PDB file of C-alpha atoms in Angstrom:
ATOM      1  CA  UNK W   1     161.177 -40.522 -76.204  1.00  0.00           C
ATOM      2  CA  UNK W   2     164.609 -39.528 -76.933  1.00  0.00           C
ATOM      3  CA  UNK W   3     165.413 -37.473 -73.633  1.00  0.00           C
ATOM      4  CA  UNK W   4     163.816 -36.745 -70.581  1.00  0.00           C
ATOM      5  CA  UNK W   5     165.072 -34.662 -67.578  1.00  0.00           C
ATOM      6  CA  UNK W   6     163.121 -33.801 -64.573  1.00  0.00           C
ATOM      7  CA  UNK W   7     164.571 -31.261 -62.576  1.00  0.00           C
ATOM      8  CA  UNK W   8     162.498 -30.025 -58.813  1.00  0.00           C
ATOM      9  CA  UNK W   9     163.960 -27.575 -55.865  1.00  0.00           C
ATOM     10  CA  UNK W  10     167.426 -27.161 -57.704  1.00  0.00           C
ATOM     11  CA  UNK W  11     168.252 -30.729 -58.253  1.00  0.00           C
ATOM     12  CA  UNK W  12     168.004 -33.261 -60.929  1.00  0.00           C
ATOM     13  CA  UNK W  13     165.326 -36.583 -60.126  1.00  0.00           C
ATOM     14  CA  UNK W  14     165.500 -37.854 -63.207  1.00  0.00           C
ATOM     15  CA  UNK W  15     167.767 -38.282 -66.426  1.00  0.00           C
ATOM     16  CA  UNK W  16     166.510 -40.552 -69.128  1.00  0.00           C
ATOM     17  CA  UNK W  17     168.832 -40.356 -72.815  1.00  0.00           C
ATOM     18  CA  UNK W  18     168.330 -42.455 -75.726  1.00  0.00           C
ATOM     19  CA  UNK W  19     172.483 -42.457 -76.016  1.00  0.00           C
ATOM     20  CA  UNK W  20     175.349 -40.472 -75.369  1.00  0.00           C
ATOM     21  CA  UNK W  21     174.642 -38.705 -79.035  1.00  0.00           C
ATOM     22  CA  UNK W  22     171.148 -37.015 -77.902  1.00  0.00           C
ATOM     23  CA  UNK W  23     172.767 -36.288 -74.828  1.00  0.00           C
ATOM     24  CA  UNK W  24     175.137 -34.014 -76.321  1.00  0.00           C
ATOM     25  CA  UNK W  25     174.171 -32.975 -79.591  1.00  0.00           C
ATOM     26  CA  UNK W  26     172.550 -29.667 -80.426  1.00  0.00           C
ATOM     27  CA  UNK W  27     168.618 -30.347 -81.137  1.00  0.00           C
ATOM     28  CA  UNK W  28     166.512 -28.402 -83.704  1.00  0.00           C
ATOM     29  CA  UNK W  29     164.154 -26.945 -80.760  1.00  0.00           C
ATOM     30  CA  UNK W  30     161.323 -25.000 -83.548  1.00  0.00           C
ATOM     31  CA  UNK W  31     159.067 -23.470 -81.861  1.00  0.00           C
ATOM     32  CA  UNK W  32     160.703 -22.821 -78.387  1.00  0.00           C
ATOM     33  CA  UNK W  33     162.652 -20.501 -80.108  1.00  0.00           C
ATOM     34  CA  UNK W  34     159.347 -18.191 -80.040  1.00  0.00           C
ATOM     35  CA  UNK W  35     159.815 -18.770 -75.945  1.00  0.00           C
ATOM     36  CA  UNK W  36     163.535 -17.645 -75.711  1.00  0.00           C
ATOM     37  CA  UNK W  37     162.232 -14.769 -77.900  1.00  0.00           C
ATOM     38  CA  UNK W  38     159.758 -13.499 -75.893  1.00  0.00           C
ATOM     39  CA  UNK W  39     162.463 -13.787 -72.378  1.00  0.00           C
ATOM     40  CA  UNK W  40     164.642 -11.512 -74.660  1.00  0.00           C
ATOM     41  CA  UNK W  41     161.785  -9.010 -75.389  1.00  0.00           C
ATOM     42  CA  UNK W  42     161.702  -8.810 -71.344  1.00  0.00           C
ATOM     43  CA  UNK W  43     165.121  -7.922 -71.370  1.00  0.00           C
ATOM     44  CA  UNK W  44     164.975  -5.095 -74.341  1.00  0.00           C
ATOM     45  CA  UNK W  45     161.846  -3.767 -72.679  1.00  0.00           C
ATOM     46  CA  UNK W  46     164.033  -3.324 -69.340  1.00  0.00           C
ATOM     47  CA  UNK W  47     167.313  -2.176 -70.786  1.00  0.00           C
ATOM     48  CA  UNK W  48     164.936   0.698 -72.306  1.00  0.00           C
ATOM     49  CA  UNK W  49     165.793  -0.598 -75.934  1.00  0.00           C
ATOM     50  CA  UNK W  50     161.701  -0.783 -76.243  1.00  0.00           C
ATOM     51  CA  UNK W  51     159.305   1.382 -74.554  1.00  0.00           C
ATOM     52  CA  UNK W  52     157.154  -1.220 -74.083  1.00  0.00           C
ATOM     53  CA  UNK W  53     154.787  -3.978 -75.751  1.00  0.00           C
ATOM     54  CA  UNK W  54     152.343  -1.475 -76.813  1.00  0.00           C
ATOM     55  CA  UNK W  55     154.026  -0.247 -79.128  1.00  0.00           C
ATOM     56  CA  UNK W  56     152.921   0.157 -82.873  1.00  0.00           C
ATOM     57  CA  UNK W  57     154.802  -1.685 -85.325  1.00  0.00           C
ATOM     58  CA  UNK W  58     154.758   0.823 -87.532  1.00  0.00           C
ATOM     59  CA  UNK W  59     157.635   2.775 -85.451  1.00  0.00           C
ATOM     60  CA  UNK W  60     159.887   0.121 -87.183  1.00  0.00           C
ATOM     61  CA  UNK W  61     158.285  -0.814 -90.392  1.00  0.00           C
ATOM     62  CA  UNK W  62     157.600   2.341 -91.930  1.00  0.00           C
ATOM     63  CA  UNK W  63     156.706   0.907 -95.425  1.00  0.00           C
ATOM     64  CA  UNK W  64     153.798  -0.881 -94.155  1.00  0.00           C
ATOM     65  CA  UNK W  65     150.353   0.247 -95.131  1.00  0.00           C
ATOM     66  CA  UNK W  66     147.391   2.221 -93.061  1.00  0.00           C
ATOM     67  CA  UNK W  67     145.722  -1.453 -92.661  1.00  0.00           C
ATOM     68  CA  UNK W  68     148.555  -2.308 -90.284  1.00  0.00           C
ATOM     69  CA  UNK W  69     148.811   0.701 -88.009  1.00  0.00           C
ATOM     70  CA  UNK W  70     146.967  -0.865 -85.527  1.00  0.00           C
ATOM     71  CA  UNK W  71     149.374  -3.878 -84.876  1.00  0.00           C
ATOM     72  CA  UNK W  72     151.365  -3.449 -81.531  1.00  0.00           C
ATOM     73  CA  UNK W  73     154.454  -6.106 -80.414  1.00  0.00           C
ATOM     74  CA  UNK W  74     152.051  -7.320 -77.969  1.00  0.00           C
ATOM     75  CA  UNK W  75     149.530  -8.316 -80.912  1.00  0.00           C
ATOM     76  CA  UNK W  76     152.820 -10.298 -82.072  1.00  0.00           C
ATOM     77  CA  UNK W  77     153.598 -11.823 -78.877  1.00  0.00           C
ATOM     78  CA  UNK W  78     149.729 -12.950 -78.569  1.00  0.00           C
ATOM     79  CA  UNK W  79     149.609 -14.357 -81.931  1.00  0.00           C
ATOM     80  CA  UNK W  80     146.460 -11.451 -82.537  1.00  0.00           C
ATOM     81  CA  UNK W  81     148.121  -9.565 -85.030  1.00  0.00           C
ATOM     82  CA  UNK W  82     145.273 -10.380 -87.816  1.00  0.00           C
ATOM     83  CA  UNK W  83     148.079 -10.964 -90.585  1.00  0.00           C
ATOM     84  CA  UNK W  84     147.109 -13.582 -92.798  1.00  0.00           C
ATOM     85  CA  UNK W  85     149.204 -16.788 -92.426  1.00  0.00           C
ATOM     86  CA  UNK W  86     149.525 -19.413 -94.731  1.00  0.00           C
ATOM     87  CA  UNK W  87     152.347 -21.284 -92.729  1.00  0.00           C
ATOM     88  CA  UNK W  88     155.980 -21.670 -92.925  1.00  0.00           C
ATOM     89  CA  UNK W  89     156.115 -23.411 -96.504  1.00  0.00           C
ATOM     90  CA  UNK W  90     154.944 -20.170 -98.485  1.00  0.00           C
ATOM     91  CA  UNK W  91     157.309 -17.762 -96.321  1.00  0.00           C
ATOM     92  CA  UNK W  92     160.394 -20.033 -96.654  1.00  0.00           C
ATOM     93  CA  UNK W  93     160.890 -20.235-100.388  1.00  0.00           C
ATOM     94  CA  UNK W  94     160.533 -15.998-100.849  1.00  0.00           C
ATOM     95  CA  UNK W  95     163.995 -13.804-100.780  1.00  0.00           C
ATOM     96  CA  UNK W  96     162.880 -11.547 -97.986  1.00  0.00           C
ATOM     97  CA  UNK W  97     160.721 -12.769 -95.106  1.00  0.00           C
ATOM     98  CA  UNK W  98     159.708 -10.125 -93.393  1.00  0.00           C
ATOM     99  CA  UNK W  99     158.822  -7.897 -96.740  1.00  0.00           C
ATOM    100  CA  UNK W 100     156.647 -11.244 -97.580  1.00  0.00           C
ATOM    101  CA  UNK W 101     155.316 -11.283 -94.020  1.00  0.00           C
ATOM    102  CA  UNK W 102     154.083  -6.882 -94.196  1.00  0.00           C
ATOM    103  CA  UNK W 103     152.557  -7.500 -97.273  1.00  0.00           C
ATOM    104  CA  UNK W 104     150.009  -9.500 -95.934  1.00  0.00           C
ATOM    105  CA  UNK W 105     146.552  -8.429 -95.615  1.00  0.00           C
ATOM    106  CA  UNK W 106     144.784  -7.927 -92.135  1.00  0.00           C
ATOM    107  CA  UNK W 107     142.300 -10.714 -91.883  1.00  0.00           C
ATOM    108  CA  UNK W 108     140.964  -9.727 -88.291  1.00  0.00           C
ATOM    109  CA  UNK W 109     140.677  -6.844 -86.089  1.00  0.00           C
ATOM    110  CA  UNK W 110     144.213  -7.004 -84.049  1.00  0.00           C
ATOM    111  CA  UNK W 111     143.673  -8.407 -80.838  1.00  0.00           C
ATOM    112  CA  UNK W 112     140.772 -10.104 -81.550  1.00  0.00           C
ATOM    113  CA  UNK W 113     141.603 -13.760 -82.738  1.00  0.00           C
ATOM    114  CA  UNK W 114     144.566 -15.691 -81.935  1.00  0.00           C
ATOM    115  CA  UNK W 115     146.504 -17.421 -85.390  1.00  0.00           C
ATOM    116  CA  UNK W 116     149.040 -19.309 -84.858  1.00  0.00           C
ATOM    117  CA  UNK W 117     151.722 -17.679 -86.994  1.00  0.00           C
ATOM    118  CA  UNK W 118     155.780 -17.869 -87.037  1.00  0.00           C
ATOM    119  CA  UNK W 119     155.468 -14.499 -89.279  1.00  0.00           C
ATOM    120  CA  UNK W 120     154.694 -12.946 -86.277  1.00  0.00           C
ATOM    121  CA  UNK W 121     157.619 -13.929 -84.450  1.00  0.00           C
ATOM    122  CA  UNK W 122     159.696 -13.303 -87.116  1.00  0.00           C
ATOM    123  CA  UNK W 123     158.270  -9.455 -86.891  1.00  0.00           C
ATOM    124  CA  UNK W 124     159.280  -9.691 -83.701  1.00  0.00           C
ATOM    125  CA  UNK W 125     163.120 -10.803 -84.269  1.00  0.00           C
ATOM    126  CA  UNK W 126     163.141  -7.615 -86.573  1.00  0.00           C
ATOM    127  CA  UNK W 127     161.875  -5.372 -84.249  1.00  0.00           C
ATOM    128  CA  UNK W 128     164.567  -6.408 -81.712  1.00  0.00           C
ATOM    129  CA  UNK W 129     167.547  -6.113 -84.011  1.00  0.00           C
ATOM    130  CA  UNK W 130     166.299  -2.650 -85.066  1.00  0.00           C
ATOM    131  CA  UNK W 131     165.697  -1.231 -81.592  1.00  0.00           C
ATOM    132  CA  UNK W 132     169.112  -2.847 -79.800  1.00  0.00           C
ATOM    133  CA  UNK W 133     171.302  -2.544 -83.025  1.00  0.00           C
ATOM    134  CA  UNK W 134     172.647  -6.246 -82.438  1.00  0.00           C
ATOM    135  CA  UNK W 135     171.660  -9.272 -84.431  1.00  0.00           C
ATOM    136  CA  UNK W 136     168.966 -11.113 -82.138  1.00  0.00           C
ATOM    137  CA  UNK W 137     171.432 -14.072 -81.429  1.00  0.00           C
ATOM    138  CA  UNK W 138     174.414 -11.639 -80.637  1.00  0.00           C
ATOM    139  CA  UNK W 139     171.806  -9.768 -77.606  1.00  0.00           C
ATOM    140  CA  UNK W 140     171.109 -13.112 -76.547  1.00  0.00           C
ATOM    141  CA  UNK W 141     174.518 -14.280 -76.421  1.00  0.00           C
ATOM    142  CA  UNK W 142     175.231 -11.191 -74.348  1.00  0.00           C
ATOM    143  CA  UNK W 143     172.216 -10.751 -71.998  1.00  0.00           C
ATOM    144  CA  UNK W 144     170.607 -14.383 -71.247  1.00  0.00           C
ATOM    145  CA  UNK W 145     173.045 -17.667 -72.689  1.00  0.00           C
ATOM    146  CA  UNK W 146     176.041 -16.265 -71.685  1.00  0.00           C
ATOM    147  CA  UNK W 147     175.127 -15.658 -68.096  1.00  0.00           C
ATOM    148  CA  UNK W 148     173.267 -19.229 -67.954  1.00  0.00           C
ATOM    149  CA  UNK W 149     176.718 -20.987 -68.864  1.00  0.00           C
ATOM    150  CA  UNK W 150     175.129 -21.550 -72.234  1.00  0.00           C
ATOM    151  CA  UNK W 151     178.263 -21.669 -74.859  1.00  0.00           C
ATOM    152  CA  UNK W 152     177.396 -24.409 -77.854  1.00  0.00           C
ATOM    153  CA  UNK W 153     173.896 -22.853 -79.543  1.00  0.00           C
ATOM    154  CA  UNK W 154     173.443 -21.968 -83.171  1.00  0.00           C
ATOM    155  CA  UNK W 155     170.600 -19.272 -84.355  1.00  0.00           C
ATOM    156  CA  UNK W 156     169.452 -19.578 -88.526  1.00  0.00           C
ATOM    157  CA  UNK W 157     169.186 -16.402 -89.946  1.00  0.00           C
ATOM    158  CA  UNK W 158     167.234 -15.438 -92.946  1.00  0.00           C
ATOM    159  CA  UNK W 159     168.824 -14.044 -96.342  1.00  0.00           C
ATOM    160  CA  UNK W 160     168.488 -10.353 -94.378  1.00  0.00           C
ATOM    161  CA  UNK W 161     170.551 -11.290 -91.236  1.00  0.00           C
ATOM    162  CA  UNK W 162     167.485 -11.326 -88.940  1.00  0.00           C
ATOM    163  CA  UNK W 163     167.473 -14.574 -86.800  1.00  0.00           C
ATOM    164  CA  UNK W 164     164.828 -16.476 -87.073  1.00  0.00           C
ATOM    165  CA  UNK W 165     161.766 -15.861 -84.952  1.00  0.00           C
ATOM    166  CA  UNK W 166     159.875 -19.010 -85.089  1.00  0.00           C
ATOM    167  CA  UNK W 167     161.898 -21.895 -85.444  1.00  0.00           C
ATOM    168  CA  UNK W 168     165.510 -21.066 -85.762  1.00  0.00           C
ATOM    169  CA  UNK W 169     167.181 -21.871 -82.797  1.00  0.00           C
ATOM    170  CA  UNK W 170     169.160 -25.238 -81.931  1.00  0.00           C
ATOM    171  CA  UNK W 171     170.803 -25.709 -78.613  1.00  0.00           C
ATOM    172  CA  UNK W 172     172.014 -28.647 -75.963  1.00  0.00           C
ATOM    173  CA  UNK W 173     169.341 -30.627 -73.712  1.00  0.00           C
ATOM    174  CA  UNK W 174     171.289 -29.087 -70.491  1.00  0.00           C
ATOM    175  CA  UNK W 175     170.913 -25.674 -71.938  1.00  0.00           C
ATOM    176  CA  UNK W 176     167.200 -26.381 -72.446  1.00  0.00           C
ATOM    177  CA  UNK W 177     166.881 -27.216 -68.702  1.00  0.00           C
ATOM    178  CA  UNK W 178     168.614 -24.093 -67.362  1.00  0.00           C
ATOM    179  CA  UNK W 179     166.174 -21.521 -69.501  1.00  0.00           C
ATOM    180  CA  UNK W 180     163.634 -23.399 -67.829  1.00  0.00           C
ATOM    181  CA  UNK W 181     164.772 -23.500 -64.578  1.00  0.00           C
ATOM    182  CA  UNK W 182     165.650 -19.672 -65.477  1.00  0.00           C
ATOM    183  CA  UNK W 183     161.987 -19.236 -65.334  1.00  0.00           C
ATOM    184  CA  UNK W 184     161.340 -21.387 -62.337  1.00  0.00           C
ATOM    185  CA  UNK W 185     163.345 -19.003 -60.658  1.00  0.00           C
ATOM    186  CA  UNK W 186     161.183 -16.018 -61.304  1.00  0.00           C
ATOM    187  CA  UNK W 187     164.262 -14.586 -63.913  1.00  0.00           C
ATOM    188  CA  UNK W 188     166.949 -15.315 -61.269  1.00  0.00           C
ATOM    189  CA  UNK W 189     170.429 -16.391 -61.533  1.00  0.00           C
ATOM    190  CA  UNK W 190     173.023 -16.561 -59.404  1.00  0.00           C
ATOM    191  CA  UNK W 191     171.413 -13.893 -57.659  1.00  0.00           C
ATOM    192  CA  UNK W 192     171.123 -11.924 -60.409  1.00  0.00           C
ATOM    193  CA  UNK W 193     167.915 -10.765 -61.893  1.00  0.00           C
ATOM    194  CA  UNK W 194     168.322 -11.563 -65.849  1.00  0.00           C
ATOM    195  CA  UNK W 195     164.581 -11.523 -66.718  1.00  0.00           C
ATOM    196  CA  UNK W 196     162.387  -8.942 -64.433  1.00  0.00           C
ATOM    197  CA  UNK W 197     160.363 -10.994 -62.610  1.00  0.00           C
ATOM    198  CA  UNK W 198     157.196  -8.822 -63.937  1.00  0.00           C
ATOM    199  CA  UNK W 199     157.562  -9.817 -67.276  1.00  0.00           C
ATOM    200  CA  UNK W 200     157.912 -13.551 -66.540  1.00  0.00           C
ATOM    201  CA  UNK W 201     154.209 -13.388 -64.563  1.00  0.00           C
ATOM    202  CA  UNK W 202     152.768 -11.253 -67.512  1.00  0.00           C
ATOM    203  CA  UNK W 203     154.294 -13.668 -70.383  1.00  0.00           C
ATOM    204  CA  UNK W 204     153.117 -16.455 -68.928  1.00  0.00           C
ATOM    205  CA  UNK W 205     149.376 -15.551 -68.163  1.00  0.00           C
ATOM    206  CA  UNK W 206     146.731 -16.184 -70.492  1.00  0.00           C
ATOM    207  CA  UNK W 207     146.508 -13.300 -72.813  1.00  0.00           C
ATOM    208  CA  UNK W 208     144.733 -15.352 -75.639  1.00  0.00           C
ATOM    209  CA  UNK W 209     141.334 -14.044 -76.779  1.00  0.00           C
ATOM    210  CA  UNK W 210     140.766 -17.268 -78.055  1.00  0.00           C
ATOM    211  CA  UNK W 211     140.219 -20.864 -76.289  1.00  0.00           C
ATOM    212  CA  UNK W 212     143.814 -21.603 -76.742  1.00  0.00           C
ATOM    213  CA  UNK W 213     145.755 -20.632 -73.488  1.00  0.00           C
ATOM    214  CA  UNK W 214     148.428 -18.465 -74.759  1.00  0.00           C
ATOM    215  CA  UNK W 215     151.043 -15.789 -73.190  1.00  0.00           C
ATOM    216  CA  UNK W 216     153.327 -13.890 -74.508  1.00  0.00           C
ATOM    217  CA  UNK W 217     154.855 -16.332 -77.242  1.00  0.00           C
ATOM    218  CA  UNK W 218     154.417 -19.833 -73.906  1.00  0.00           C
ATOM    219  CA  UNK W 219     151.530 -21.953 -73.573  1.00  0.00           C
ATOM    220  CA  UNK W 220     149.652 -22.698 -70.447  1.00  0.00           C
ATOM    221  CA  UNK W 221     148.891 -26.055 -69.735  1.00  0.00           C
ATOM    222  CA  UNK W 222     145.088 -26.250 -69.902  1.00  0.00           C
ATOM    223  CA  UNK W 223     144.810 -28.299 -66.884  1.00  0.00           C
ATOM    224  CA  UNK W 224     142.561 -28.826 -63.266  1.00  0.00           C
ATOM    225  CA  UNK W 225     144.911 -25.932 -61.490  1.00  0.00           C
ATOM    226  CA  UNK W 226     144.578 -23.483 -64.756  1.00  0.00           C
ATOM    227  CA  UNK W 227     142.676 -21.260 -62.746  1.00  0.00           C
ATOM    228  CA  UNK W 228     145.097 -21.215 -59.618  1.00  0.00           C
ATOM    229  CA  UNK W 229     147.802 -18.314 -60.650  1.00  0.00           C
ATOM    230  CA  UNK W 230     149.785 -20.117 -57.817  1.00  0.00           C
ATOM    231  CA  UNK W 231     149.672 -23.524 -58.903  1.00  0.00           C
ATOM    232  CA  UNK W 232     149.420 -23.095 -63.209  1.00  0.00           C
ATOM    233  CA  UNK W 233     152.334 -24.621 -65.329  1.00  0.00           C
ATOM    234  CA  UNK W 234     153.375 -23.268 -68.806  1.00  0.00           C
ATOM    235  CA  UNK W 235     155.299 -24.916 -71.248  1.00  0.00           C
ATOM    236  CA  UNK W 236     157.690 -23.841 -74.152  1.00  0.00           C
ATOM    237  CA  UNK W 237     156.755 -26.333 -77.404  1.00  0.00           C
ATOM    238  CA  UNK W 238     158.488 -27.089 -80.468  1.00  0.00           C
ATOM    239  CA  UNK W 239     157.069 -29.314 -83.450  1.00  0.00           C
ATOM    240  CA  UNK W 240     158.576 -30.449 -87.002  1.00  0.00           C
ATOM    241  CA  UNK W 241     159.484 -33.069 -88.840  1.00  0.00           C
ATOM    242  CA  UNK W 242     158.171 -36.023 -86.649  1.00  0.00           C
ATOM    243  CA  UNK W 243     159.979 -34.231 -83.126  1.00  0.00           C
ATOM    244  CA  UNK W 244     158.408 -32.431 -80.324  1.00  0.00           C
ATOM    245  CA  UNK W 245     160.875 -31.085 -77.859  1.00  0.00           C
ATOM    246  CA  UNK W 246     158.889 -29.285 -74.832  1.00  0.00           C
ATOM    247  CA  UNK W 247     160.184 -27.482 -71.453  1.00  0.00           C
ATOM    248  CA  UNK W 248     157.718 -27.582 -68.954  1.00  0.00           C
ATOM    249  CA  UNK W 249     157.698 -25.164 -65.898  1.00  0.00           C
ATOM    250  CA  UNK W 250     155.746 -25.198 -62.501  1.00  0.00           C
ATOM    251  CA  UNK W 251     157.026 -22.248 -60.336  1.00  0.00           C
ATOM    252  CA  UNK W 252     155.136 -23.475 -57.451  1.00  0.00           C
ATOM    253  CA  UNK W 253     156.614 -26.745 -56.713  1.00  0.00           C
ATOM    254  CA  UNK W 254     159.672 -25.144 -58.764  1.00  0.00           C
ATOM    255  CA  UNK W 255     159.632 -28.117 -61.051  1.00  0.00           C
ATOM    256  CA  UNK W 256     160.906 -28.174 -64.597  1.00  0.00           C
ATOM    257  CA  UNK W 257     160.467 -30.983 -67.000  1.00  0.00           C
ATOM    258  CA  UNK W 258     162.695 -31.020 -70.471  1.00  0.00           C
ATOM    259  CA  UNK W 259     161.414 -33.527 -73.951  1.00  0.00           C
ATOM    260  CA  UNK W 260     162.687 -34.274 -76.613  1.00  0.00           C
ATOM    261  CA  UNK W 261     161.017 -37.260 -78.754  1.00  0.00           C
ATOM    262  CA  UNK W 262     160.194 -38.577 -82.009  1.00  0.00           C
ATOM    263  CA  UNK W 263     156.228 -38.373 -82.524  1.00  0.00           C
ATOM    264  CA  UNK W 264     153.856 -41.078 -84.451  1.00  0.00           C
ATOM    265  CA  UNK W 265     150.481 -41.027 -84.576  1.00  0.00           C
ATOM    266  CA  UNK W 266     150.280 -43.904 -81.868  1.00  0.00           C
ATOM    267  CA  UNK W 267     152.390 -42.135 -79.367  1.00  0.00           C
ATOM    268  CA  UNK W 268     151.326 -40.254 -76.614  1.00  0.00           C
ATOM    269  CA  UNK W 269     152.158 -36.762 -76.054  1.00  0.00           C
ATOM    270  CA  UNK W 270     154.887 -35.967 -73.812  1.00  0.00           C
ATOM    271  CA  UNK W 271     152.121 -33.130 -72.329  1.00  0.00           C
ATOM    272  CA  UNK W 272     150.416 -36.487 -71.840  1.00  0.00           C
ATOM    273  CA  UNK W 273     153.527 -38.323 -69.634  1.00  0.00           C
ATOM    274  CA  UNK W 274     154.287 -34.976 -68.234  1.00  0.00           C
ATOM    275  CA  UNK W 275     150.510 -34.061 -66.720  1.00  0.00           C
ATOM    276  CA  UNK W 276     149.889 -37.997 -65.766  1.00  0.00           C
ATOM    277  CA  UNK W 277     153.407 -39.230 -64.182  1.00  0.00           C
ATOM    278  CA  UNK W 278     155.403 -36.188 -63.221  1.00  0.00           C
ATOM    279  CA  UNK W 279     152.723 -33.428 -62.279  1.00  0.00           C
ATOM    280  CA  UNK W 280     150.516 -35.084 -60.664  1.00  0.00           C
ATOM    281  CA  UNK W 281     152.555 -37.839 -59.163  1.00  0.00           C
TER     282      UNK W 281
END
């Protein structure tokens, strides 16, 4: 483990850093990326910027073919958008990601099998800088780290401009902790509402039609309470290169949990140390 912070009814229990440098450095965070994503979808959807998740992807992507007309952002958001996906290491080395991600066939019916896919949240960083007019980090900036007090972030951006959906984001441990508290809160801070508290129940329900519990772009821990709306914890992951950094939220007991670590076969999972020694403690 290189960090650990456990955070319950607005104050800190527990700080655990490897040294001062993890502390304060900006980590590669991957995959939650796809988490902060989805929060700023909420946003766009309630600023008007986006009608709402049902809409086609074709409104924006007008080259793509008839195969892909029935592809909504929620389809993205679910992972059930049916686009082939052949992982990160084919998109990467092409000049234009999202032309690479369009042109790939429809494997599946949309919203009928959940794959795993950062082309789709790349879509989805598209769609947002076409429908708000700002660069995906620069709405961010403005609408959700700004007003959290978060100030030293970075957000990749492919060769087009558009930041990257899937994996692109780096930001501070601290800054971690208050998205997830963020959430916690229902959207709330300092009394004011920066996420509609709608969209935070809705993204964080199952909406996966496979057996992977899945939201819009969070996971849901598959756990004894997973039935209990009340009572269910979700979790924003990100994996690569040997890390897994992981918030974990329970609205109920208002408890957040922030990882970062270094993973080896032999280790357990910080889901693992999270479910056995802070959930159910």
């Amino acid at each position: 483990m290189e960090s650990c912070v456990v955070y319950e009814e607005n104050s800190t229990l527990f700080e655990y850093f490897r040294n001062r440098k993890t502390k304060d450095k900006q980590h590669k965070v991957n995959s939650i990326t796809k988490s902060v994503l989805s929060a700023l979808y909420g946003i766009a959807i309630q600023q008007g910027y986006i009608e709402n998740e049902d809409v086609p992807i074709s409104n924006y992507f007008s080259e793509i073919d008839d195969t892909k007309n029935g592809i909504t952002i929620r389809h993205l958001l679910t992972m059930s958008s049916g686009l082939r996906w052949s992982g990160n290491e084919a998109m990467i080395p092409t000049k234009n990601w999202v032309k690479f991600i369009l042109e790939q066939p429809v494997e599946s019916e949309p919203g009928k099998q959940m794959k795993y896919s950062c082309g789709n949240s790349h879509l989805l960083s598209a769609i947002l800088q076409k429908a708000t007019k700002m660069n995906t980090m620069d709405f961010a900036k403005k609408n959700l780290f700004l007003p959290l007090g978060i100030h030293d972030f970075n957000w990749y951006q492919d060769a087009q401009g558009i930041a990257v959906g899937g994996f692109g984001l780096r930001m501070k441990i601290e800054d971690m902790l208050k998205f997830g508290v963020l959430y916690s809160q229902n959207g709330e801070w300092n009394s004011k509402q920066l996420i509609p508290a709608g969209w935070i129940e809705k993204s964080t329900n199952n909406n996966s039609v496979a057996e992977s519990l899945y939201g819009y772009h969070w996971w849901i821990m598959n756990s004894k309470n997973v039935d209990c709306e009340e009572d269910k914890t979700y979790y924003a992951m990100g994996m690569g290169g040997m890390r897994g950094q992981y918030i974990f939220v329970n609205q109920e007991r208002r408890l957040v949990t922030v990882f970062t670590s270094i993973l080896s076969d032999n280790t357990s999972s910080p889901i693992q140390y999270f479910e056995n020694y802070i959930l159910n403690k």
